[in-house]
């Protein structure tokens, strides 16, 4: 009997794996920004707090059901995410490292949010008619 690789794509395995990788990228990002020594501890607190707000709003956006909640969470994640990108690039002495960190964070958020959004679609018992 041949193994059908398409069954992995139709099932939840691929989405749970993407969620795991995305959350792992986000975890490594938080580990880097928390352990980086900064002169001003208040600025480091604001930096970490803004990353937490962006991560929470994007995760909530992936699970949002109504249009108004999706719009509100998009605005929140966009505004706070834009401020976080600015801090990411300006707080690190080498601008390339800050940009690389944000791309790492963005890739993790993209993988995790997409997987979290598509997981209910793969539950065939509740979506079958």
Coordinates of C-alpha atoms in Angstrom, one line a residue:
X1 CA 0.0 0.0 0.0
X2 CA 1.4 3.4 -1.0
X3 CA 1.4 6.3 1.4
X4 CA -0.5 9.2 0.1
X5 CA 1.4 12.4 0.9
X6 CA -1.7 14.5 0.2
X7 CA -3.3 13.1 3.3
X8 CA -0.7 15.0 5.4
X9 CA -1.7 18.3 3.6
X10 CA -5.5 17.6 4.1
X11 CA -4.9 16.6 7.8
X12 CA -3.9 18.7 10.7
X13 CA -0.3 17.5 10.9
X14 CA 1.0 20.2 8.5
X15 CA -0.8 23.0 10.3
X16 CA 0.3 21.9 13.8
X17 CA 3.9 21.7 12.5
X18 CA 3.7 25.2 11.1
X19 CA 2.2 26.4 14.4
X20 CA 5.1 24.8 16.2
X21 CA 7.7 26.3 14.0
X22 CA 6.1 29.7 14.1
X23 CA 5.8 29.7 17.8
X24 CA 9.4 28.5 18.1
X25 CA 10.5 31.5 16.0
X26 CA 8.6 33.8 18.2
X27 CA 10.0 32.2 21.3
X28 CA 13.6 32.6 20.0
X29 CA 12.9 36.2 19.2
X30 CA 11.6 36.9 22.7
X31 CA 14.6 35.1 24.2
X32 CA 17.0 37.3 22.2
X33 CA 15.2 40.6 23.0
X34 CA 14.9 39.8 26.7
X35 CA 18.5 38.7 27.2
X36 CA 19.9 41.6 25.2
X37 CA 21.4 44.2 27.6
X38 CA 20.0 47.7 27.2
X39 CA 21.0 50.8 29.0
X40 CA 17.4 52.0 29.7
X41 CA 15.3 49.3 31.4
X42 CA 12.1 51.2 30.8
X43 CA 12.8 51.2 27.1
X44 CA 13.5 47.4 27.2
X45 CA 10.2 46.9 29.1
X46 CA 8.3 48.9 26.5
X47 CA 10.1 47.0 23.7
X48 CA 9.1 43.6 25.2
X49 CA 5.6 44.7 26.0
X50 CA 5.0 45.9 22.5
X51 CA 6.2 42.6 21.1
X52 CA 3.8 40.8 23.5
X53 CA 0.9 43.0 22.4
X54 CA 1.7 42.4 18.7
X55 CA 1.9 38.6 19.2
X56 CA -1.3 38.5 21.2
X57 CA -3.2 40.6 18.7
X58 CA -2.1 38.6 15.7
X59 CA -3.0 35.3 17.5
X60 CA -6.4 36.8 18.4
X61 CA -6.7 38.0 14.8
X62 CA -6.2 34.5 13.5
X63 CA -9.1 33.3 15.6
X64 CA -11.5 36.3 15.2
X65 CA -14.9 35.6 13.9
X66 CA -16.6 39.0 13.3
X67 CA -15.6 41.6 10.8
X68 CA -15.4 44.4 13.5
X69 CA -13.1 42.3 15.7
X70 CA -10.8 41.5 12.7
X71 CA -10.7 45.2 11.8
X72 CA -9.9 46.3 15.3
X73 CA -7.2 43.7 15.8
X74 CA -5.7 44.5 12.5
X75 CA -5.4 48.2 13.5
X76 CA -4.0 47.3 16.9
X77 CA -1.4 44.9 15.4
X78 CA -0.5 47.4 12.7
X79 CA 0.0 50.4 14.9
X80 CA 1.9 48.6 17.7
X81 CA 3.8 46.5 15.2
X82 CA 4.9 49.6 13.3
X83 CA 6.2 51.1 16.5
X84 CA 7.9 47.8 17.4
X85 CA 9.6 47.7 14.0
X86 CA 10.9 51.2 14.5
X87 CA 12.3 50.2 18.0
X88 CA 13.7 47.0 16.6
X89 CA 15.7 48.9 14.0
X90 CA 16.8 51.8 16.2
X91 CA 17.5 50.0 19.5
X92 CA 20.1 47.7 18.0
X93 CA 23.4 49.4 17.0
X94 CA 23.7 47.6 13.7
X95 CA 20.5 48.3 11.7
X96 CA 20.9 45.0 9.8
X97 CA 20.6 43.0 13.0
X98 CA 17.4 44.8 14.0
X99 CA 15.9 44.3 10.6
X100 CA 16.9 40.6 10.7
X101 CA 15.2 40.2 14.1
X102 CA 12.0 41.7 12.8
X103 CA 12.0 39.5 9.7
X104 CA 12.5 36.5 12.1
X105 CA 9.6 37.7 14.3
X106 CA 7.4 38.4 11.2
X107 CA 8.1 35.0 9.7
X108 CA 7.1 33.3 13.0
X109 CA 3.9 35.4 13.3
X110 CA 3.0 34.6 9.7
X111 CA 3.5 30.8 10.1
X112 CA 1.7 30.7 13.5
X113 CA -1.2 32.9 12.5
X114 CA -1.8 31.1 9.2
X115 CA -1.7 27.7 10.9
X116 CA -4.0 28.8 13.7
X117 CA -6.4 30.3 11.2
X118 CA -6.6 27.1 9.1
X119 CA -6.7 24.6 11.9
X120 CA -10.6 24.8 12.3
X121 CA -10.9 24.3 8.5
X122 CA -9.2 20.9 8.7
X123 CA -11.7 19.6 11.3
X124 CA -13.8 17.5 8.8
X125 CA -16.3 16.3 11.3
X126 CA -17.6 19.8 12.0
X127 CA -17.3 21.2 8.5
X128 CA -18.8 18.3 6.5
X129 CA -22.3 18.8 5.4

